[in-house]
Amino acid sequence: MKKRILAVLLVSAMVLGLAGCGGSSDSSSEEGKQEETAEESKDEGSPETTKIRWNYGTSGNVMVTIAEEKGYFEDEGISIESVPADANSDALTMLATGKVDVVSNAGTSNPLQQIASGVDLTIFGGHMVTGCMPVVAKKGTVWNGPEDLIGKKFACNPSYFAFTGAVMDLGYDNPLEAVEWVTYTDYNDALSAVVRGEVDYALMGTGQNYTVQNMDEVDIMCYQSDIMPNYSCCRMECQTKFLEENPNTIKAIIRALLRAQCYYESNKEEAVTLHAKKINAEEDYVAAYMNDDKHYVVSVDPLRNSVERAWGILDKTGFLDENAKEINIDDHINTDLYEEALAEATEKYGDENPEFYEKMQTFYEENNK
């Protein structure tokens, strides 16, 4: 806008100057050239904001890790400032108050609950589609499916909509009564409760995979993605105002992360090493979930359909503010910028791996239309 105002002022000065010298016949063409230059500058697509304050939790975001390590953000003219938070709720509070620009590791329920309460956020991309979150029980327990949860003690916050949704699919109108949900603030406490026999099952976080895979006392029954495919583990969101004021920045973020996802899918072993170093963890710890291609899936795609499904389940189970009845969740999911960025990345970087970009286009059509 400043460039456009400057261009107009320059044009005005030229018109006045030329009129005083008897050169008025050229003023209109000169004005047109100046306005055309201003428009070209406006449409260059340069990021409006070049430093993005980002919270990606203590577990990090492997696509961000790769995009920083390989210089993909730099290629797009942006840089990332990591802003830590103690919990998902803290990250979203910082987002709502403008202390961070982007959050990518706060799940899906949390941002949806914020939106329902009146916070103006927009989901524009994604991180984990499925987060390799195992359900564990005492060793020797037989698992038949989500029907085994009925009437049992399940250490899981019922706002994890994959499970309440699955219980409703079994025909139970009130999943909160069909299962005895026991909530712990720490996954390790939930794990201990299984070992002590205080609960029948417990949902574990992504970071507990290494621990439970090496325990003799428990067995993994299933993973959350077995209960609900593409359930949407973590979305990428920002304030709606930030997105509206920085569309080129948002697209630059997406293009860089698409390249990072492409690299990740072809270089898993290196990705494990890079990410372990980034989050100061042992490689075995990261490999325990990242090498599970079936249950650990990352994607920049916004997953509109999955977010809409989550919103509906959370509403039916009472985990959204009453204000949600007046909100169209589609107004808080922006897929247009992702679609544009995907097309731009395909044109700009598609030769690096044509099959990947074709796959991402197909995935987008399947999960957002």
Short mmCIF file of C-alpha atoms in Angstrom, two decimals, residues 108 111-112 115 119-126 232 235-240 243-244 250 254 300-312 327-339 364 367-369:
data_model
loop_
_atom_site.label_atom_id
_atom_site.label_comp_id
_atom_site.label_asym_id
_atom_site.label_seq_id
_atom_site.Cartn_x
_atom_site.Cartn_y
_atom_site.Cartn_z
CA THR A 108 -7.28 -30.34 16.84
CA PRO A 111 -8.00 -24.89 18.56
CA LEU A 112 -11.59 -25.89 17.79
CA ILE A 115 -12.79 -21.01 18.05
CA VAL A 119 -11.33 -16.66 19.57
CA ASP A 120 -10.89 -15.76 15.90
CA LEU A 121 -8.44 -18.38 14.66
CA THR A 122 -8.06 -19.93 11.22
CA ILE A 123 -6.71 -23.39 10.42
CA PHE A 124 -4.65 -23.13 7.23
CA GLY A 125 -2.51 -26.26 7.19
CA GLY A 126 -1.42 -29.27 9.16
CA SER A 232 -6.36 -35.01 12.37
CA ARG A 235 -3.55 -28.67 12.79
CA MET A 236 -1.64 -25.50 11.95
CA GLU A 237 -3.43 -22.31 12.92
CA CYS A 238 -2.98 -18.56 13.28
CA GLN A 239 -5.11 -15.58 14.11
CA THR A 240 -7.53 -14.87 11.27
CA LEU A 243 -3.74 -14.70 7.77
CA GLU A 244 -5.73 -11.93 6.12
CA ILE A 250 1.24 -18.06 4.76
CA ILE A 254 3.24 -23.85 3.09
CA VAL A 300 0.92 -29.87 5.43
CA ASP A 301 -2.62 -30.40 4.09
CA PRO A 302 -5.33 -28.59 6.13
CA LEU A 303 -7.70 -31.63 6.14
CA ARG A 304 -10.94 -29.67 6.00
CA ASN A 305 -13.11 -32.82 6.04
CA SER A 306 -11.44 -34.22 9.15
CA VAL A 307 -11.69 -30.89 10.97
CA GLU A 308 -15.39 -30.63 10.13
CA ARG A 309 -15.90 -34.18 11.45
CA ALA A 310 -14.05 -33.34 14.67
CA TRP A 311 -16.13 -30.19 15.15
CA GLY A 312 -19.34 -32.19 14.80
CA ILE A 327 -20.39 -20.54 14.17
CA ASN A 328 -19.80 -22.01 10.74
CA ILE A 329 -16.52 -23.85 11.23
CA ASP A 330 -15.81 -23.55 7.49
CA ASP A 331 -15.29 -19.83 8.09
CA HIS A 332 -12.27 -20.80 10.20
CA ILE A 333 -10.67 -23.24 7.75
CA ASN A 334 -8.78 -21.67 4.87
CA THR A 335 -7.92 -24.12 2.09
CA ASP A 336 -7.60 -21.52 -0.67
CA LEU A 337 -4.10 -20.41 0.31
CA TYR A 338 -2.98 -24.03 0.62
CA GLU A 339 -4.38 -24.84 -2.81
CA TYR A 364 -6.01 -32.47 -1.18
CA ASN A 367 -9.66 -34.49 2.09
CA ASN A 368 -10.90 -30.97 1.39
CA LYS A 369 -13.64 -31.16 -1.22
#
